[in-house]
XYZ file of C-alpha atoms in Angstrom:
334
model
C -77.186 -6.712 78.819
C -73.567 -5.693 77.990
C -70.953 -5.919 80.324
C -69.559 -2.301 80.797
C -65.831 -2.057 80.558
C -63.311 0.288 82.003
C -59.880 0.888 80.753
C -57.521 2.049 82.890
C -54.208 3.725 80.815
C -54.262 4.436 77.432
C -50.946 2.511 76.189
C -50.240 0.481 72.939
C -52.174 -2.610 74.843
C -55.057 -0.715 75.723
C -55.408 0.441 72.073
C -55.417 -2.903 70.847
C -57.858 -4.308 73.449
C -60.200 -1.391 72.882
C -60.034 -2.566 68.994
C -60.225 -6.401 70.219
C -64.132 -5.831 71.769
C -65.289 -4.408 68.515
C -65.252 -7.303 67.130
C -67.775 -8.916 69.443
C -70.957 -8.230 69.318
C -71.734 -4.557 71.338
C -74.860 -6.111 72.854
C -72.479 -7.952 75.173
C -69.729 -5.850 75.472
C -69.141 -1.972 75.561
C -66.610 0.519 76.462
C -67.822 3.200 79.275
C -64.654 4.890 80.514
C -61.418 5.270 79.896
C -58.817 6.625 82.578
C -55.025 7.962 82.236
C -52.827 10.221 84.482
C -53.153 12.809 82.055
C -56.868 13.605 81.028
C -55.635 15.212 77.506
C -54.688 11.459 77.231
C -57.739 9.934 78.574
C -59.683 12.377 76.307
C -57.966 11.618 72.896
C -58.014 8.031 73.786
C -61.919 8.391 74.130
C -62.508 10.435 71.088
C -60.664 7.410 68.961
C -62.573 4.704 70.415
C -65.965 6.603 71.033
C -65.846 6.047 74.678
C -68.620 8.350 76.570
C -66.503 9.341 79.671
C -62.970 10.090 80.219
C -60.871 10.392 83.606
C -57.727 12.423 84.403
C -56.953 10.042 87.208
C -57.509 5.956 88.415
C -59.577 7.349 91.195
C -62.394 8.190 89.407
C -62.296 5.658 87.265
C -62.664 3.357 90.609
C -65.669 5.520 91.616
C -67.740 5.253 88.496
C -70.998 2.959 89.284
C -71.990 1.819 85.704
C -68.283 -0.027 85.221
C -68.662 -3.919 85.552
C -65.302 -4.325 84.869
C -61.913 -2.836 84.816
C -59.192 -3.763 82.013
C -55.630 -2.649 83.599
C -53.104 -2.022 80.809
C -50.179 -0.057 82.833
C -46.318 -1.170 83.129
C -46.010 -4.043 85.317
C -44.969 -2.399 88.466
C -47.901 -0.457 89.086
C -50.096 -3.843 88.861
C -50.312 -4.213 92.159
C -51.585 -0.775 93.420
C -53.750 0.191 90.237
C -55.331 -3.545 91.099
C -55.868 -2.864 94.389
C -57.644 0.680 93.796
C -59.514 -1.123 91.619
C -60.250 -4.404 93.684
C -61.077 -2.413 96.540
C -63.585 -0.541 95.278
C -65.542 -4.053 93.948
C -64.936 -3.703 90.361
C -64.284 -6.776 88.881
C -60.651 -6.320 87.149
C -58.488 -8.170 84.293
C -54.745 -6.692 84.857
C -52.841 -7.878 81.840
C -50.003 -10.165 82.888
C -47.567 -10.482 84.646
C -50.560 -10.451 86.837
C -47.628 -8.560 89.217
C -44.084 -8.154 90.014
C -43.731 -11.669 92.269
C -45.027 -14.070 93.783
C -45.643 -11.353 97.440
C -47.815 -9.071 95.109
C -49.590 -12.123 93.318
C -50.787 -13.762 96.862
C -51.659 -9.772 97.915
C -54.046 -9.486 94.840
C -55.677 -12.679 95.442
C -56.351 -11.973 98.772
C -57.799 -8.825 98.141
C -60.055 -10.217 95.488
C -61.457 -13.010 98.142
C -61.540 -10.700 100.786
C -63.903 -8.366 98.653
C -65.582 -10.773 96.839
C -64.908 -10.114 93.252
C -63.284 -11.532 89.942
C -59.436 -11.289 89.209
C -57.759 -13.043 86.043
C -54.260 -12.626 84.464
C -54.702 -11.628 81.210
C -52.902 -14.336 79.737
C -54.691 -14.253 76.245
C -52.832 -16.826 74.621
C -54.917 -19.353 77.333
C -58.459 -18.552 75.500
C -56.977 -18.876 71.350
C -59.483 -21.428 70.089
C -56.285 -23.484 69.034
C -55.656 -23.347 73.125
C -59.012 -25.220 73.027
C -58.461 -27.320 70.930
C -54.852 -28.398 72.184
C -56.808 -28.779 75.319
C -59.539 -30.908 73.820
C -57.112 -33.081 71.931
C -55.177 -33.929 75.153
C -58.076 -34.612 77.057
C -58.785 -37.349 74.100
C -55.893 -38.961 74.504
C -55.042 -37.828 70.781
C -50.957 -37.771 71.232
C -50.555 -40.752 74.017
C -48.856 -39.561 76.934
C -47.008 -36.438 77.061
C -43.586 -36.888 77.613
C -42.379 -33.443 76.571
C -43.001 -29.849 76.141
C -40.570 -27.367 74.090
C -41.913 -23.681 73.616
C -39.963 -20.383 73.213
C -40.758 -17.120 72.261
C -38.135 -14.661 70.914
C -38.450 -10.653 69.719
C -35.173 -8.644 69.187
C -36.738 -5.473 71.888
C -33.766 -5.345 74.199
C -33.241 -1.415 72.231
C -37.257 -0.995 73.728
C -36.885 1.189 77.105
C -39.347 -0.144 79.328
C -38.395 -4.008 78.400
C -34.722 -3.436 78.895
C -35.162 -0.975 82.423
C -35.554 -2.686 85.786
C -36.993 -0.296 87.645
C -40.138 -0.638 85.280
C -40.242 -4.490 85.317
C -38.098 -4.549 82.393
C -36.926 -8.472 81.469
C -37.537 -10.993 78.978
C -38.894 -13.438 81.347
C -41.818 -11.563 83.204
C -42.856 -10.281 79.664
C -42.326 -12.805 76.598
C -40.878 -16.266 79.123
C -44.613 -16.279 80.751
C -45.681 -17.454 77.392
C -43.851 -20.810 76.945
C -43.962 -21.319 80.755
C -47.625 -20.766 80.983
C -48.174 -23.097 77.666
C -46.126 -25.593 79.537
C -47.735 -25.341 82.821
C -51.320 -25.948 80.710
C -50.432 -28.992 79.470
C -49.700 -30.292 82.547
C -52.499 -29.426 83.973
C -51.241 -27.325 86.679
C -48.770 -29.306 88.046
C -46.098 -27.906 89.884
C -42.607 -28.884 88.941
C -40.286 -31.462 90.706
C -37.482 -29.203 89.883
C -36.392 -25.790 87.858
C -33.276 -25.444 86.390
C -32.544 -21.572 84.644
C -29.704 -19.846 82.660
C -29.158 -17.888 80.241
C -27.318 -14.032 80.242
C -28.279 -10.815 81.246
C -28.008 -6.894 79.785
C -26.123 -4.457 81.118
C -29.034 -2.852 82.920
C -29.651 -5.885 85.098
C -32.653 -7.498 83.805
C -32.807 -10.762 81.795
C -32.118 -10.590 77.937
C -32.167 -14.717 76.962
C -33.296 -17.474 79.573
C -33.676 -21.166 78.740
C -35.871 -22.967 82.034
C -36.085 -26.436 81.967
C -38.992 -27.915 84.235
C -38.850 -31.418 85.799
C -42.447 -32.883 86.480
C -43.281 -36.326 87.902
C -42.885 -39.111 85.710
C -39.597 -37.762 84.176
C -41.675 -35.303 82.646
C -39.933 -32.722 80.635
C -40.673 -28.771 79.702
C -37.949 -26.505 77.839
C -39.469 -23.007 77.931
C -36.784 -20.920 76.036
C -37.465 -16.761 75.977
C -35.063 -13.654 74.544
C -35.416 -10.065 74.033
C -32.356 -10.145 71.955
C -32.914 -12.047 69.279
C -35.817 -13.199 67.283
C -36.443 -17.379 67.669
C -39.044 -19.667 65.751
C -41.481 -18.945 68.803
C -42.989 -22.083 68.109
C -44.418 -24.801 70.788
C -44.299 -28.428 70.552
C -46.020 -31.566 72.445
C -44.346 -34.499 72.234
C -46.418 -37.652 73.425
C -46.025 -41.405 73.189
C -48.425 -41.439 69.799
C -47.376 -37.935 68.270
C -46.895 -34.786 68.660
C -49.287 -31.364 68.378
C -47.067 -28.265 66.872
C -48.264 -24.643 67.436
C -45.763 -23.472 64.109
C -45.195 -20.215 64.661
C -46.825 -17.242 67.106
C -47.097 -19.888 70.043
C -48.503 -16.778 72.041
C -51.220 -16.226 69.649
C -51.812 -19.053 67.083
C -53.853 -19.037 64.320
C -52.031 -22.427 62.870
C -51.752 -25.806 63.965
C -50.430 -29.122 63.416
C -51.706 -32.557 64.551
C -49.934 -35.398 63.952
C -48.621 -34.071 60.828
C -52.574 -32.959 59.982
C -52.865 -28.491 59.394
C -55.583 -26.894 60.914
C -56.154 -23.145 60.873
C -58.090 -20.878 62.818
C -57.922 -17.222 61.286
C -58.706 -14.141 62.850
C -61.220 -11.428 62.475
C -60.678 -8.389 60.681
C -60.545 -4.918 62.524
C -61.623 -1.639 62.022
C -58.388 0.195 63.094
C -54.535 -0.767 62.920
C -53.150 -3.148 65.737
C -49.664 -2.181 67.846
C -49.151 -5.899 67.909
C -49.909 -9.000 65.798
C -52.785 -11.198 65.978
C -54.324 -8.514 68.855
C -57.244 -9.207 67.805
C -57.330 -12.037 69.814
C -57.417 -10.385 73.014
C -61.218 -10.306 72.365
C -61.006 -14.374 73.539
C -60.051 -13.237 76.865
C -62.876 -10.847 77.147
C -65.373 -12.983 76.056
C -64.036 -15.526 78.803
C -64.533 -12.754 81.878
C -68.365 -12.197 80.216
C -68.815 -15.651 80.802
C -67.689 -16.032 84.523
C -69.041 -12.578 85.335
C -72.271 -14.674 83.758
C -71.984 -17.099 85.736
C -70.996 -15.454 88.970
C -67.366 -16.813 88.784
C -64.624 -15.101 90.862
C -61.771 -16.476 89.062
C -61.599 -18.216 85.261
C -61.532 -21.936 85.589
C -59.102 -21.752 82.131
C -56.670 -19.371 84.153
C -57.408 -19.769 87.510
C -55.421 -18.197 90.298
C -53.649 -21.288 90.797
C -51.962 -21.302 87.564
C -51.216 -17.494 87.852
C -49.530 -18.461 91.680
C -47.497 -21.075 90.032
C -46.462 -18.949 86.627
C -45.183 -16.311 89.217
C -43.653 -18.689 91.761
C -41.594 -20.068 88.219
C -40.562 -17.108 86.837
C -39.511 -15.778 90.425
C -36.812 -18.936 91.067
C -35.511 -18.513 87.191
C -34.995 -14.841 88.127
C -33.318 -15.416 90.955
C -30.765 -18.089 89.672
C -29.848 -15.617 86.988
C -29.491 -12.708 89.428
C -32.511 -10.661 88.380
C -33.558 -8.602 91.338
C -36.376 -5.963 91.437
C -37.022 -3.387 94.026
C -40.428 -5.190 94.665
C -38.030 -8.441 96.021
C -36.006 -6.292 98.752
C -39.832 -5.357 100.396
């Protein structure tokens, strides 16, 4: 049986993500609904993608009974409330990342997913890249000794791009391109939390972050440089460093398709899609569908590859980097 998806907005993300699942197989997944605050939106949106039903509102997106699951693809401050509609009327829901606005909102979405029983991930998609996998598997083995260091950055020139550069829409480089290197860091050390977190970098005029550079101390004299800008385009590359070698994720670190191993190139290409993508590699983002299949599957509130934990931590990071460079949202003054 498929699992029955729900969209909720009908953005540049969404698009993509609604592309993404037709590459799988539509025996296991299918579009049912799409919802926007305009139904002219909600309607065109549907038409494109061949979705049966279309909503003028999240409210009756929330009340529709053959929706297993709800992809959220709004602006980051309306996470919390559009995943709360959503979690409180049981639907299962993926809320692309940041997962919210801080650390406050993180812990209330978590505890509304306990409280009524049902599955919440952070669409991190970069976690479920079969190069993720195999960077996992290859640490596991012991392939690169012991890690002793973790460099990763990720760099777009979008500071001209309205909602990234506004703060009262969760504008910022380092809730929307720094969770990437932070989160890569965080995976390859399994979780840990930091010893210490040292941020800087400058900001724009309109108050949010344009260029941050967070170094994370971990036990052992562990090291993690997670560099991100929305002012200037950077390698956006990632890089283990262990006592017998390193593993390189070249270029895209968000969304590889490349890899190197101890100086050995591996590739993992993409599939093909039937319409044009807003972003590159988007394809991908059918990696972090097929992961909620398989907890929904298996009856799994929370993905074991991007657990809550590691969304509690990301948050908790990004939150301390923000506030040593002065970033301060209306969400932090409630």
């Amino acid at each position: 049986m498929a699992t029955r998806w729900g969209i909720c907005s009908t953005g540049k993300i969404s698009h993509d993500f609604s592309v993404a699942l037709r590459t799988l197989n539509p025996e296991h997944h299918k579009i049912v609904a799409v919802a926007a605050r305009d139904l002219q939106n909600a309607e065109e949106f549907a038409k494109k993608h061949n979705i049966p039903r279309a909503y003028g509102s999240y409210e009756e997106l929330a009340k529709d009974q053959d929706i297993d699951v709800v992809y959220i693809g709004t602006i980051h401050t309306r996470h919390l409330s559009t995943g709360k509609l959503f979690i409180e009327s049981k639907k299962n829901v993926l809320i692309e990342k940041p997962l919210a606005m801080n650390s406050r909102e993180v812990q209330e979405l978590i505890t509304a997913a306990r409280d009524n029983n049902v599955f919440l991930m952070e669409a991190v998609w970069s976690r479920f890249f079969p190069i993720y996998h195999e960077v996992r598997r290859l640490l596991s083995q012991g392939e690169v000794g012991d890690v002793q260091m973790v460099r990763a950055e990720f760099g777009l020139p979008v500071g001209h791009v309205h909602r990234m550069a506004d703060r009262k829409l969760g504008g910022g480089g380092l809730v929307d391109l720094g969770i990437y290197p932070l989160q890569f860091a965080f995976m390859v050390f399994n979780g840990e939390k930091p010893e210490s977190i040292e941020a800087t970098g400058h900001c724009l005029d309109t108050g949010v972050d344009g260029t941050a550079v967070v170094v994370l101390k971990f036990s052992g004299n562990r090291l993690a440089v997670c560099t991100c800008s929305m002012t200037m385009e950077l390698i956006s590359d990632a890089v283990i460093i262990g006592t017998k070698g390193t593993i390189k994720l070249p270029h895209h670190m968000w969304c590889p398709t490349d890899l190197e191993v101890n100086g050995k190139k591996l590739q993992f290409p993409l599939p093909e899609t039937d319409m044009p993508l807003n972003y590159v590699h988007s394809s991908g983002l059918r990696y972090e569908a097929e992961e909620v299949r398989r907890c929904l599957l298996e009856g799994l509130k929370e993905s074991p590859e991007m657990p809550w934990a590691h969304s509690t931590l990301l948050t908790e990071t990004t939150d301390e980097a923000r506030r040593q460079l002065g970033v301060i949202y209306d969400q932090d003054k409630q």
